[in-house]
PDB file of C-alpha atoms in Angstrom:
ATOM      1  CA  GLY A  88      -0.008   0.000   0.006  1.00 36.00           C
ATOM      2  CA  GLU A  89       0.986   3.590  -0.215  1.00 38.00           C
ATOM      3  CA  SER A  90       3.019   4.872   2.718  1.00 38.00           C
ATOM      4  CA  VAL A  91       2.095   8.115   4.412  1.00 44.00           C
ATOM      5  CA  GLY A  92       4.855  10.650   4.312  1.00 49.00           C
ATOM      6  CA  LEU A  93       5.722  12.999   7.077  1.00 57.00           C
ATOM      7  CA  HIS A  94       4.632  16.589   6.725  1.00 70.00           C
ATOM      8  CA  LEU A  95       7.517  18.931   7.196  1.00 82.00           C
ATOM      9  CA  PRO A  96       7.142  21.815   9.598  1.00 91.00           C
ATOM     10  CA  THR A  97       6.454  24.930   7.574  1.00 93.00           C
ATOM     11  CA  LEU A  98       7.433  28.536   8.205  1.00 95.00           C
ATOM     12  CA  SER A  99       5.745  31.207   6.166  1.00 96.00           C
ATOM     13  CA  VAL A 100       7.186  34.698   6.199  1.00 96.00           C
ATOM     14  CA  GLN A 101       6.729  37.924   4.326  1.00 97.00           C
ATOM     15  CA  GLU A 102       9.475  39.086   1.994  1.00 97.00           C
ATOM     16  CA  GLY A 103      11.784  41.408   3.870  1.00 97.00           C
ATOM     17  CA  ASP A 104      11.045  39.943   7.297  1.00 97.00           C
ATOM     18  CA  ASN A 105      13.573  37.987   9.307  1.00 97.00           C
ATOM     19  CA  SER A 106      13.200  34.210   9.504  1.00 97.00           C
ATOM     20  CA  ILE A 107      14.165  31.929  12.369  1.00 97.00           C
ATOM     21  CA  ILE A 108      14.351  28.198  11.805  1.00 97.00           C
ATOM     22  CA  ASN A 109      14.913  25.950  14.787  1.00 95.00           C
ATOM     23  CA  CYS A 110      16.371  22.527  15.227  1.00 95.00           C
ATOM     24  CA  ALA A 111      16.837  20.171  18.164  1.00 94.00           C
ATOM     25  CA  TYR A 112      19.798  17.831  17.787  1.00 91.00           C
ATOM     26  CA  SER A 113      20.131  14.487  19.421  1.00 85.00           C
ATOM     27  CA  ASN A 114      23.745  13.568  20.094  1.00 88.00           C
ATOM     28  CA  SER A 115      25.487  15.318  22.988  1.00 87.00           C
ATOM     29  CA  ALA A 116      28.803  14.137  21.558  1.00 88.00           C
ATOM     30  CA  SER A 117      28.358  16.011  18.260  1.00 90.00           C
ATOM     31  CA  ASP A 118      30.800  18.881  18.034  1.00 91.00           C
ATOM     32  CA  TYR A 119      30.003  20.181  14.559  1.00 93.00           C
ATOM     33  CA  PHE A 120      26.735  21.546  13.199  1.00 94.00           C
ATOM     34  CA  ILE A 121      25.707  22.645   9.770  1.00 94.00           C
ATOM     35  CA  TRP A 122      22.701  24.172   8.052  1.00 96.00           C
ATOM     36  CA  TYR A 123      21.799  23.101   4.550  1.00 96.00           C
ATOM     37  CA  LYS A 124      19.272  24.502   2.086  1.00 97.00           C
ATOM     38  CA  GLN A 125      17.521  22.222  -0.372  1.00 97.00           C
ATOM     39  CA  GLU A 126      15.538  23.561  -3.285  1.00 96.00           C
ATOM     40  CA  SER A 127      13.046  21.407  -5.110  1.00 94.00           C
ATOM     41  CA  GLY A 128      14.709  18.838  -7.311  1.00 92.00           C
ATOM     42  CA  LYS A 129      18.207  19.673  -6.134  1.00 95.00           C
ATOM     43  CA  GLY A 130      20.730  18.400  -3.679  1.00 96.00           C
ATOM     44  CA  PRO A 131      21.328  20.022  -0.260  1.00 96.00           C
ATOM     45  CA  GLN A 132      23.510  23.129  -0.383  1.00 95.00           C
ATOM     46  CA  PHE A 133      25.745  24.258   2.464  1.00 93.00           C
ATOM     47  CA  ILE A 134      24.742  27.497   4.151  1.00 95.00           C
ATOM     48  CA  ILE A 135      26.755  27.874   7.332  1.00 95.00           C
ATOM     49  CA  ASP A 136      28.462  25.799   9.985  1.00 94.00           C
ATOM     50  CA  ILE A 137      29.471  26.119  13.617  1.00 95.00           C
ATOM     51  CA  ARG A 138      31.691  24.216  15.971  1.00 94.00           C
ATOM     52  CA  SER A 139      30.663  23.298  19.472  1.00 94.00           C
ATOM     53  CA  ASN A 140      33.182  25.709  20.998  1.00 94.00           C
ATOM     54  CA  MET A 141      31.173  28.606  19.624  1.00 96.00           C
ATOM     55  CA  ASP A 142      27.643  29.742  20.298  1.00 96.00           C
ATOM     56  CA  LYS A 143      27.160  32.121  17.398  1.00 97.00           C
ATOM     57  CA  ARG A 144      28.463  32.510  13.881  1.00 97.00           C
ATOM     58  CA  GLN A 145      27.473  34.978  11.204  1.00 97.00           C
ATOM     59  CA  GLY A 146      27.549  34.784   7.472  1.00 94.00           C
ATOM     60  CA  GLN A 147      26.040  36.869   4.728  1.00 93.00           C
ATOM     61  CA  ARG A 148      22.434  37.482   5.857  1.00 96.00           C
ATOM     62  CA  VAL A 149      22.545  34.290   7.968  1.00 98.00           C
ATOM     63  CA  THR A 150      23.373  33.643  11.588  1.00 98.00           C
ATOM     64  CA  VAL A 151      23.598  30.327  13.361  1.00 97.00           C
ATOM     65  CA  LEU A 152      23.100  30.074  17.105  1.00 97.00           C
ATOM     66  CA  LEU A 153      24.057  27.040  19.146  1.00 97.00           C
ATOM     67  CA  ASN A 154      22.773  26.273  22.627  1.00 95.00           C
ATOM     68  CA  LYS A 155      24.536  23.147  23.832  1.00 92.00           C
ATOM     69  CA  THR A 156      22.753  23.142  27.180  1.00 92.00           C
ATOM     70  CA  VAL A 157      19.432  22.343  25.569  1.00 93.00           C
ATOM     71  CA  LYS A 158      20.854  20.855  22.335  1.00 93.00           C
ATOM     72  CA  HIS A 159      19.291  23.500  20.172  1.00 95.00           C
ATOM     73  CA  LEU A 160      20.396  25.063  16.933  1.00 95.00           C
ATOM     74  CA  SER A 161      18.813  27.909  15.069  1.00 97.00           C
ATOM     75  CA  LEU A 162      19.255  29.627  11.715  1.00 97.00           C
ATOM     76  CA  GLN A 163      18.358  33.239  11.335  1.00 98.00           C
ATOM     77  CA  ILE A 164      17.905  34.690   7.867  1.00 98.00           C
ATOM     78  CA  ALA A 165      17.804  38.473   7.659  1.00 97.00           C
ATOM     79  CA  ALA A 166      15.633  40.263   5.116  1.00 97.00           C
ATOM     80  CA  THR A 167      14.193  37.047   3.727  1.00 97.00           C
ATOM     81  CA  GLN A 168      13.831  36.941  -0.048  1.00 96.00           C
ATOM     82  CA  PRO A 169      11.690  34.792  -2.357  1.00 95.00           C
ATOM     83  CA  GLY A 170      14.852  32.956  -3.375  1.00 96.00           C
ATOM     84  CA  ASP A 171      15.209  31.760   0.195  1.00 97.00           C
ATOM     85  CA  SER A 172      12.146  29.542  -0.202  1.00 97.00           C
ATOM     86  CA  ALA A 173      13.357  25.998   0.295  1.00 97.00           C
ATOM     87  CA  VAL A 174      13.618  23.218   2.828  1.00 96.00           C
ATOM     88  CA  TYR A 175      16.266  23.838   5.475  1.00 97.00           C
ATOM     89  CA  PHE A 176      18.032  21.033   7.277  1.00 95.00           C
ATOM     90  CA  CYS A 177      20.231  21.088  10.299  1.00 95.00           C
ATOM     91  CA  ALA A 178      22.902  18.438  10.536  1.00 94.00           C
ATOM     92  CA  GLU A 179      25.237  17.267  13.265  1.00 93.00           C
ATOM     93  CA  GLY A 180      28.344  15.203  13.325  1.00 89.00           C
ATOM     94  CA  PRO A 181      31.942  14.791  14.479  1.00 86.00           C
ATOM     95  CA  TYR A 182      34.203  17.662  13.529  1.00 84.00           C
ATOM     96  CA  ASN A 183      37.045  15.327  12.560  1.00 78.00           C
ATOM     97  CA  GLN A 184      34.885  13.358  10.130  1.00 76.00           C
ATOM     98  CA  GLY A 185      33.509  15.955   7.813  1.00 72.00           C
ATOM     99  CA  GLY A 186      30.621  14.562   5.838  1.00 81.00           C
ATOM    100  CA  LYS A 187      29.486  11.892   8.264  1.00 85.00           C
ATOM    101  CA  LEU A 188      26.325  13.707   9.255  1.00 89.00           C
ATOM    102  CA  ILE A 189      22.982  13.097  10.916  1.00 92.00           C
ATOM    103  CA  PHE A 190      20.325  15.271   9.350  1.00 93.00           C
ATOM    104  CA  GLY A 191      17.234  16.703  10.991  1.00 92.00           C
ATOM    105  CA  GLN A 192      13.811  16.333   9.396  1.00 91.00           C
ATOM    106  CA  GLY A 193      13.837  19.719   7.755  1.00 93.00           C
ATOM    107  CA  THR A 194      11.710  22.839   7.811  1.00 96.00           C
ATOM    108  CA  GLU A 195      10.043  24.265   4.736  1.00 96.00           C
ATOM    109  CA  LEU A 196      10.415  28.009   4.411  1.00 97.00           C
ATOM    110  CA  SER A 197       7.872  29.778   2.255  1.00 96.00           C
ATOM    111  CA  VAL A 198       8.474  33.458   1.462  1.00 96.00           C
ATOM    112  CA  LYS A 199       5.487  35.475   0.359  1.00 93.00           C
ATOM    113  CA  PRO A 200       6.217  38.406  -1.968  1.00 89.00           C
TER     114      PRO A 200
ATOM    115  CA  ASP B  45      34.312  22.679 -11.551  1.00 62.00           C
ATOM    116  CA  ALA B  46      31.212  20.782 -12.640  1.00 80.00           C
ATOM    117  CA  GLY B  47      30.408  19.674  -9.108  1.00 94.00           C
ATOM    118  CA  VAL B  48      29.350  16.160  -8.076  1.00 97.00           C
ATOM    119  CA  ILE B  49      27.800  14.442 -11.042  1.00 97.00           C
ATOM    120  CA  GLN B  50      25.206  11.705 -10.621  1.00 98.00           C
ATOM    121  CA  SER B  51      23.467   9.512 -13.129  1.00 98.00           C
ATOM    122  CA  PRO B  52      20.798   8.667 -13.962  1.00 98.00           C
ATOM    123  CA  ARG B  53      18.765  11.601 -12.646  1.00 97.00           C
ATOM    124  CA  HIS B  54      15.602   9.545 -12.799  1.00 97.00           C
ATOM    125  CA  GLU B  55      15.049   5.814 -12.955  1.00 97.00           C
ATOM    126  CA  VAL B  56      11.867   3.855 -12.994  1.00 98.00           C
ATOM    127  CA  THR B  57      12.180   0.094 -12.734  1.00 98.00           C
ATOM    128  CA  GLU B  58      10.189  -2.920 -11.769  1.00 97.00           C
ATOM    129  CA  MET B  59      10.578  -4.857  -8.554  1.00 97.00           C
ATOM    130  CA  GLY B  60      13.283  -7.446  -8.800  1.00 97.00           C
ATOM    131  CA  GLN B  61      15.391  -5.592 -11.316  1.00 98.00           C
ATOM    132  CA  GLU B  62      18.957  -4.517 -10.696  1.00 98.00           C
ATOM    133  CA  VAL B  63      19.578  -0.814 -10.264  1.00 98.00           C
ATOM    134  CA  THR B  64      22.970   0.890 -10.594  1.00 98.00           C
ATOM    135  CA  LEU B  65      23.479   4.509  -9.592  1.00 98.00           C
ATOM    136  CA  ARG B  66      26.656   6.332 -10.514  1.00 98.00           C
ATOM    137  CA  CYS B  67      28.611   9.197  -9.048  1.00 98.00           C
ATOM    138  CA  LYS B  68      31.614  11.243 -10.045  1.00 98.00           C
ATOM    139  CA  PRO B  69      32.933  13.258  -7.091  1.00 97.00           C
ATOM    140  CA  ILE B  70      34.578  16.639  -7.378  1.00 95.00           C
ATOM    141  CA  SER B  71      38.150  16.309  -8.568  1.00 94.00           C
ATOM    142  CA  GLY B  72      40.537  16.353  -5.634  1.00 91.00           C
ATOM    143  CA  HIS B  73      37.960  15.294  -3.092  1.00 92.00           C
ATOM    144  CA  ASN B  74      38.961  12.000  -1.526  1.00 89.00           C
ATOM    145  CA  SER B  75      35.922  11.306   0.649  1.00 93.00           C
ATOM    146  CA  LEU B  76      32.669  10.198  -0.972  1.00 95.00           C
ATOM    147  CA  PHE B  77      29.310   9.686   0.674  1.00 96.00           C
ATOM    148  CA  TRP B  78      26.062   8.049  -0.405  1.00 98.00           C
ATOM    149  CA  TYR B  79      22.909   9.387   1.229  1.00 97.00           C
ATOM    150  CA  ARG B  80      19.286   8.368   0.738  1.00 97.00           C
ATOM    151  CA  GLN B  81      16.334  10.730   1.125  1.00 96.00           C
ATOM    152  CA  THR B  82      12.743   9.683   1.754  1.00 94.00           C
ATOM    153  CA  MET B  83       9.807  11.522   3.223  1.00 89.00           C
ATOM    154  CA  MET B  84       9.534   9.020   6.032  1.00 88.00           C
ATOM    155  CA  ARG B  85      13.154   8.876   7.108  1.00 89.00           C
ATOM    156  CA  GLY B  86      14.664  12.066   5.768  1.00 91.00           C
ATOM    157  CA  LEU B  87      18.331  12.082   4.726  1.00 94.00           C
ATOM    158  CA  GLU B  88      20.267   9.028   5.872  1.00 95.00           C
ATOM    159  CA  LEU B  89      23.903   8.177   5.383  1.00 95.00           C
ATOM    160  CA  LEU B  90      24.301   4.806   3.699  1.00 97.00           C
ATOM    161  CA  ILE B  91      28.052   4.456   3.250  1.00 97.00           C
ATOM    162  CA  TYR B  92      31.185   6.540   2.864  1.00 94.00           C
ATOM    163  CA  PHE B  93      34.626   6.068   1.367  1.00 95.00           C
ATOM    164  CA  ASN B  94      37.986   7.630   2.161  1.00 92.00           C
ATOM    165  CA  ASN B  95      40.584   7.277  -0.584  1.00 93.00           C
ATOM    166  CA  ASN B  96      38.359   4.735  -2.337  1.00 95.00           C
ATOM    167  CA  VAL B  97      38.145   2.491   0.740  1.00 95.00           C
ATOM    168  CA  PRO B  98      34.773   1.901   2.392  1.00 95.00           C
ATOM    169  CA  ILE B  99      35.011   3.221   5.938  1.00 93.00           C
ATOM    170  CA  ASP B 100      31.507   2.895   7.338  1.00 93.00           C
ATOM    171  CA  ASP B 101      28.689   0.956   5.686  1.00 94.00           C
ATOM    172  CA  SER B 102      26.526   0.652   8.765  1.00 93.00           C
ATOM    173  CA  GLY B 103      23.793   2.655   7.089  1.00 93.00           C
ATOM    174  CA  MET B 104      23.397   0.242   4.203  1.00 95.00           C
ATOM    175  CA  PRO B 105      19.901  -1.200   4.652  1.00 88.00           C
ATOM    176  CA  GLU B 106      20.602  -4.798   3.793  1.00 86.00           C
ATOM    177  CA  ASP B 107      22.591  -7.121   1.612  1.00 91.00           C
ATOM    178  CA  ARG B 108      20.657  -6.122  -1.473  1.00 96.00           C
ATOM    179  CA  PHE B 109      22.624  -2.877  -1.383  1.00 97.00           C
ATOM    180  CA  SER B 110      26.278  -2.660  -2.352  1.00 97.00           C
ATOM    181  CA  ALA B 111      28.647   0.203  -3.169  1.00 98.00           C
ATOM    182  CA  LYS B 112      32.014   0.340  -4.814  1.00 97.00           C
ATOM    183  CA  MET B 113      34.610   2.941  -5.571  1.00 97.00           C
ATOM    184  CA  PRO B 114      37.055   1.483  -8.087  1.00 97.00           C
ATOM    185  CA  ASN B 115      38.951   4.759  -8.448  1.00 95.00           C
ATOM    186  CA  ALA B 116      39.015   8.316  -7.161  1.00 95.00           C
ATOM    187  CA  SER B 117      36.665   9.597  -9.783  1.00 95.00           C
ATOM    188  CA  PHE B 118      33.868   7.044  -9.809  1.00 97.00           C
ATOM    189  CA  SER B 119      31.524   5.264  -7.414  1.00 98.00           C
ATOM    190  CA  THR B 120      28.479   3.054  -7.865  1.00 98.00           C
ATOM    191  CA  LEU B 121      25.557   2.144  -5.608  1.00 98.00           C
ATOM    192  CA  LYS B 122      23.852  -1.050  -6.667  1.00 98.00           C
ATOM    193  CA  ILE B 123      20.535  -2.506  -5.533  1.00 97.00           C
ATOM    194  CA  GLN B 124      19.856  -6.090  -6.485  1.00 97.00           C
ATOM    195  CA  PRO B 125      17.045  -7.079  -6.418  1.00 97.00           C
ATOM    196  CA  SER B 126      15.209  -3.802  -6.066  1.00 97.00           C
ATOM    197  CA  GLU B 127      12.002  -3.481  -4.060  1.00 97.00           C
ATOM    198  CA  PRO B 128       9.300  -0.780  -3.964  1.00 97.00           C
ATOM    199  CA  ARG B 129      10.498   0.371  -0.545  1.00 96.00           C
ATOM    200  CA  ASP B 130      13.832   1.310  -2.112  1.00 97.00           C
ATOM    201  CA  SER B 131      12.077   4.160  -3.917  1.00 97.00           C
ATOM    202  CA  ALA B 132      13.861   7.324  -2.827  1.00 97.00           C
ATOM    203  CA  VAL B 133      16.257   9.998  -3.962  1.00 98.00           C
ATOM    204  CA  TYR B 134      19.838   8.848  -3.666  1.00 98.00           C
ATOM    205  CA  PHE B 135      22.491  11.537  -3.237  1.00 98.00           C
ATOM    206  CA  CYS B 136      26.203  11.345  -3.638  1.00 98.00           C
ATOM    207  CA  ALA B 137      28.396  13.925  -1.895  1.00 96.00           C
ATOM    208  CA  SER B 138      32.120  14.575  -1.642  1.00 95.00           C
ATOM    209  CA  ILE B 139      34.607  16.456   0.474  1.00 90.00           C
ATOM    210  CA  SER B 140      38.328  16.458   1.069  1.00 81.00           C
ATOM    211  CA  THR B 141      39.244  14.087   3.897  1.00 70.00           C
ATOM    212  CA  GLY B 142      39.942  15.868   7.131  1.00 65.00           C
ATOM    213  CA  VAL B 143      38.327  19.042   5.895  1.00 64.00           C
ATOM    214  CA  THR B 144      35.157  20.185   7.556  1.00 65.00           C
ATOM    215  CA  GLY B 145      32.769  22.610   6.102  1.00 66.00           C
ATOM    216  CA  GLU B 146      31.014  22.311   2.821  1.00 79.00           C
ATOM    217  CA  LEU B 147      29.969  18.799   1.871  1.00 88.00           C
ATOM    218  CA  PHE B 148      29.152  19.062  -1.822  1.00 93.00           C
ATOM    219  CA  PHE B 149      26.039  17.153  -2.918  1.00 96.00           C
ATOM    220  CA  GLY B 150      25.077  16.025  -6.387  1.00 97.00           C
ATOM    221  CA  GLU B 151      21.627  16.665  -7.806  1.00 96.00           C
ATOM    222  CA  GLY B 152      20.486  13.186  -6.813  1.00 97.00           C
ATOM    223  CA  SER B 153      19.091  10.113  -8.568  1.00 98.00           C
ATOM    224  CA  ARG B 154      15.357   9.679  -8.104  1.00 98.00           C
ATOM    225  CA  LEU B 155      14.542   5.975  -8.062  1.00 98.00           C
ATOM    226  CA  THR B 156      11.049   4.593  -8.403  1.00 98.00           C
ATOM    227  CA  VAL B 157      10.575   0.851  -8.047  1.00 98.00           C
ATOM    228  CA  LEU B 158       7.158  -0.361  -9.178  1.00 97.00           C
TER     229      LEU B 158
END
Protein backbone atom coordinates (compact mmCIF):
# COMPACT_ATOMS: atom_id res chain seq x y z
CA GLY A 1 0.00 0.00 0.00
CA GLU A 2 1.00 3.60 -0.21
CA SER A 3 3.01 4.87 2.72
CA VAL A 4 2.09 8.09 4.41
CA GLY A 5 4.85 10.63 4.31
CA LEU A 6 5.72 13.01 7.08
CA HIS A 7 4.62 16.58 6.72
CA LEU A 8 7.52 18.93 7.20
CA PRO A 9 7.15 21.82 9.61
CA THR A 10 6.46 24.93 7.58
CA LEU A 11 7.44 28.52 8.21
CA SER A 12 5.75 31.20 6.16
CA VAL A 13 7.18 34.71 6.19
CA GLN A 14 6.72 37.93 4.33
CA GLU A 15 9.46 39.09 2.00
CA GLY A 16 11.79 41.39 3.88
CA ASP A 17 11.04 39.94 7.28
CA ASN A 18 13.57 37.99 9.30
CA SER A 19 13.20 34.20 9.51
CA ILE A 20 14.18 31.93 12.36
CA ILE A 21 14.35 28.20 11.80
CA ASN A 22 14.90 25.96 14.79
CA CYS A 23 16.38 22.53 15.22
CA ALA A 24 16.85 20.17 18.15
CA TYR A 25 19.78 17.83 17.78
CA SER A 26 20.14 14.48 19.42
CA ASN A 27 23.74 13.58 20.10
CA SER A 28 25.50 15.31 22.98
CA ALA A 29 28.81 14.13 21.56
CA SER A 30 28.36 16.01 18.26
CA ASP A 31 30.79 18.88 18.01
CA TYR A 32 30.01 20.18 14.56
CA PHE A 33 26.74 21.55 13.20
CA ILE A 34 25.71 22.65 9.76
CA TRP A 35 22.70 24.16 8.05
CA TYR A 36 21.79 23.09 4.54
CA LYS A 37 19.28 24.50 2.08
CA GLN A 38 17.52 22.22 -0.38
CA GLU A 39 15.53 23.57 -3.29
CA SER A 40 13.03 21.40 -5.10
CA GLY A 41 14.71 18.84 -7.31
CA LYS A 42 18.21 19.67 -6.13
CA GLY A 43 20.73 18.40 -3.66
CA PRO A 44 21.33 20.03 -0.27
CA GLN A 45 23.50 23.12 -0.38
CA PHE A 46 25.75 24.25 2.46
CA ILE A 47 24.75 27.51 4.14
CA ILE A 48 26.76 27.89 7.33
CA ASP A 49 28.46 25.80 9.99
CA ILE A 50 29.48 26.14 13.62
CA ARG A 51 31.71 24.21 15.97
CA SER A 52 30.66 23.31 19.47
CA ASN A 53 33.18 25.71 21.00
CA MET A 54 31.17 28.62 19.63
CA ASP A 55 27.64 29.76 20.29
CA LYS A 56 27.17 32.12 17.39
CA ARG A 57 28.46 32.51 13.89
CA GLN A 58 27.47 34.97 11.21
CA GLY A 59 27.55 34.79 7.47
CA GLN A 60 26.04 36.87 4.74
CA ARG A 61 22.43 37.48 5.85
CA VAL A 62 22.53 34.31 7.97
CA THR A 63 23.37 33.66 11.59
CA VAL A 64 23.60 30.33 13.35
CA LEU A 65 23.10 30.07 17.09
CA LEU A 66 24.05 27.05 19.14
CA ASN A 67 22.78 26.28 22.63
CA LYS A 68 24.54 23.15 23.83
CA THR A 69 22.75 23.15 27.17
CA VAL A 70 19.43 22.35 25.56
CA LYS A 71 20.86 20.87 22.34
CA HIS A 72 19.29 23.50 20.17
CA LEU A 73 20.40 25.06 16.93
CA SER A 74 18.80 27.93 15.06
CA LEU A 75 19.25 29.62 11.72
CA GLN A 76 18.36 33.24 11.33
CA ILE A 77 17.90 34.69 7.88
CA ALA A 78 17.81 38.46 7.66
CA ALA A 79 15.62 40.26 5.12
CA THR A 80 14.19 37.05 3.73
CA GLN A 81 13.84 36.94 -0.05
CA PRO A 82 11.69 34.79 -2.35
CA GLY A 83 14.85 32.95 -3.38
CA ASP A 84 15.21 31.76 0.20
CA SER A 85 12.13 29.56 -0.21
CA ALA A 86 13.36 26.00 0.29
CA VAL A 87 13.62 23.21 2.83
CA TYR A 88 16.27 23.85 5.48
CA PHE A 89 18.03 21.02 7.28
CA CYS A 90 20.23 21.09 10.30
CA ALA A 91 22.90 18.43 10.54
CA GLU A 92 25.24 17.27 13.27
CA GLY A 93 28.36 15.19 13.34
CA PRO A 94 31.95 14.77 14.48
CA TYR A 95 34.21 17.65 13.54
CA ASN A 96 37.05 15.34 12.55
CA GLN A 97 34.89 13.35 10.13
CA GLY A 98 33.51 15.95 7.80
CA GLY A 99 30.62 14.55 5.83
CA LYS A 100 29.49 11.88 8.27
CA LEU A 101 26.33 13.71 9.27
CA ILE A 102 22.99 13.09 10.91
CA PHE A 103 20.32 15.27 9.35
CA GLY A 104 17.23 16.69 10.99
CA GLN A 105 13.82 16.32 9.40
CA GLY A 106 13.85 19.71 7.74
CA THR A 107 11.71 22.85 7.81
CA GLU A 108 10.04 24.26 4.74
CA LEU A 109 10.41 28.01 4.42
CA SER A 110 7.87 29.78 2.26
CA VAL A 111 8.46 33.45 1.46
CA LYS A 112 5.48 35.48 0.37
CA PRO A 113 6.22 38.40 -1.96
CA ASP B 1 34.30 22.69 -11.56
CA ALA B 2 31.20 20.78 -12.64
CA GLY B 3 30.41 19.66 -9.12
CA VAL B 4 29.36 16.17 -8.07
CA ILE B 5 27.80 14.43 -11.04
CA GLN B 6 25.21 11.70 -10.63
CA SER B 7 23.45 9.51 -13.13
CA PRO B 8 20.79 8.67 -13.94
CA ARG B 9 18.75 11.60 -12.65
CA HIS B 10 15.61 9.54 -12.79
CA GLU B 11 15.06 5.81 -12.96
CA VAL B 12 11.86 3.85 -12.99
CA THR B 13 12.18 0.10 -12.73
CA GLU B 14 10.21 -2.93 -11.77
CA MET B 15 10.57 -4.86 -8.56
CA GLY B 16 13.29 -7.46 -8.80
CA GLN B 17 15.39 -5.59 -11.32
CA GLU B 18 18.97 -4.52 -10.69
CA VAL B 19 19.59 -0.81 -10.28
CA THR B 20 22.97 0.88 -10.58
CA LEU B 21 23.47 4.50 -9.60
CA ARG B 22 26.65 6.33 -10.51
CA CYS B 23 28.61 9.18 -9.06
CA LYS B 24 31.60 11.24 -10.05
CA PRO B 25 32.93 13.26 -7.09
CA ILE B 26 34.59 16.64 -7.37
CA SER B 27 38.15 16.31 -8.58
CA GLY B 28 40.55 16.36 -5.64
CA HIS B 29 37.96 15.28 -3.09
CA ASN B 30 38.96 12.00 -1.52
CA SER B 31 35.92 11.31 0.64
CA LEU B 32 32.67 10.21 -0.96
CA PHE B 33 29.31 9.68 0.68
CA TRP B 34 26.07 8.05 -0.41
CA TYR B 35 22.90 9.38 1.23
CA ARG B 36 19.28 8.37 0.73
CA GLN B 37 16.34 10.72 1.13
CA THR B 38 12.74 9.68 1.76
CA MET B 39 9.81 11.54 3.22
CA MET B 40 9.52 9.01 6.03
CA ARG B 41 13.16 8.87 7.11
CA GLY B 42 14.67 12.07 5.75
CA LEU B 43 18.33 12.08 4.73
CA GLU B 44 20.27 9.03 5.86
CA LEU B 45 23.92 8.18 5.38
CA LEU B 46 24.29 4.81 3.69
CA ILE B 47 28.05 4.45 3.26
CA TYR B 48 31.17 6.52 2.85
CA PHE B 49 34.62 6.06 1.38
CA ASN B 50 37.98 7.63 2.16
CA ASN B 51 40.57 7.28 -0.59
CA ASN B 52 38.37 4.72 -2.36
CA VAL B 53 38.15 2.50 0.73
CA PRO B 54 34.77 1.91 2.39
CA ILE B 55 35.00 3.22 5.94
CA ASP B 56 31.50 2.88 7.34
CA ASP B 57 28.69 0.96 5.68
CA SER B 58 26.52 0.65 8.77
CA GLY B 59 23.79 2.65 7.09
CA MET B 60 23.38 0.25 4.20
CA PRO B 61 19.89 -1.20 4.65
CA GLU B 62 20.60 -4.80 3.78
CA ASP B 63 22.59 -7.13 1.61
CA ARG B 64 20.67 -6.12 -1.48
CA PHE B 65 22.64 -2.87 -1.38
CA SER B 66 26.28 -2.66 -2.35
CA ALA B 67 28.64 0.20 -3.16
CA LYS B 68 32.01 0.35 -4.82
CA MET B 69 34.60 2.95 -5.57
CA PRO B 70 37.07 1.49 -8.08
CA ASN B 71 38.95 4.75 -8.45
CA ALA B 72 39.03 8.30 -7.16
CA SER B 73 36.65 9.60 -9.79
CA PHE B 74 33.87 7.04 -9.80
CA SER B 75 31.53 5.26 -7.43
CA THR B 76 28.47 3.06 -7.85
CA LEU B 77 25.58 2.14 -5.62
CA LYS B 78 23.85 -1.03 -6.66
CA ILE B 79 20.54 -2.50 -5.53
CA GLN B 80 19.85 -6.09 -6.49
CA PRO B 81 17.05 -7.07 -6.42
CA SER B 82 15.21 -3.80 -6.07
CA GLU B 83 11.99 -3.49 -4.05
CA PRO B 84 9.30 -0.78 -3.97
CA ARG B 85 10.50 0.37 -0.54
CA ASP B 86 13.83 1.32 -2.11
CA SER B 87 12.08 4.16 -3.92
CA ALA B 88 13.87 7.33 -2.82
CA VAL B 89 16.25 10.00 -3.96
CA TYR B 90 19.85 8.86 -3.66
CA PHE B 91 22.49 11.54 -3.22
CA CYS B 92 26.21 11.33 -3.64
CA ALA B 93 28.41 13.91 -1.89
CA SER B 94 32.11 14.57 -1.65
CA ILE B 95 34.60 16.46 0.48
CA SER B 96 38.33 16.46 1.06
CA THR B 97 39.25 14.09 3.89
CA GLY B 98 39.94 15.88 7.15
CA VAL B 99 38.32 19.05 5.90
CA THR B 100 35.17 20.19 7.56
CA GLY B 101 32.77 22.61 6.09
CA GLU B 102 31.02 22.29 2.83
CA LEU B 103 29.98 18.80 1.86
CA PHE B 104 29.14 19.06 -1.82
CA PHE B 105 26.05 17.15 -2.93
CA GLY B 106 25.08 16.04 -6.38
CA GLU B 107 21.63 16.66 -7.80
CA GLY B 108 20.49 13.18 -6.80
CA SER B 109 19.08 10.13 -8.56
CA ARG B 110 15.36 9.67 -8.10
CA LEU B 111 14.54 5.97 -8.06
CA THR B 112 11.05 4.59 -8.41
CA VAL B 113 10.57 0.85 -8.04
CA LEU B 114 7.16 -0.35 -9.18
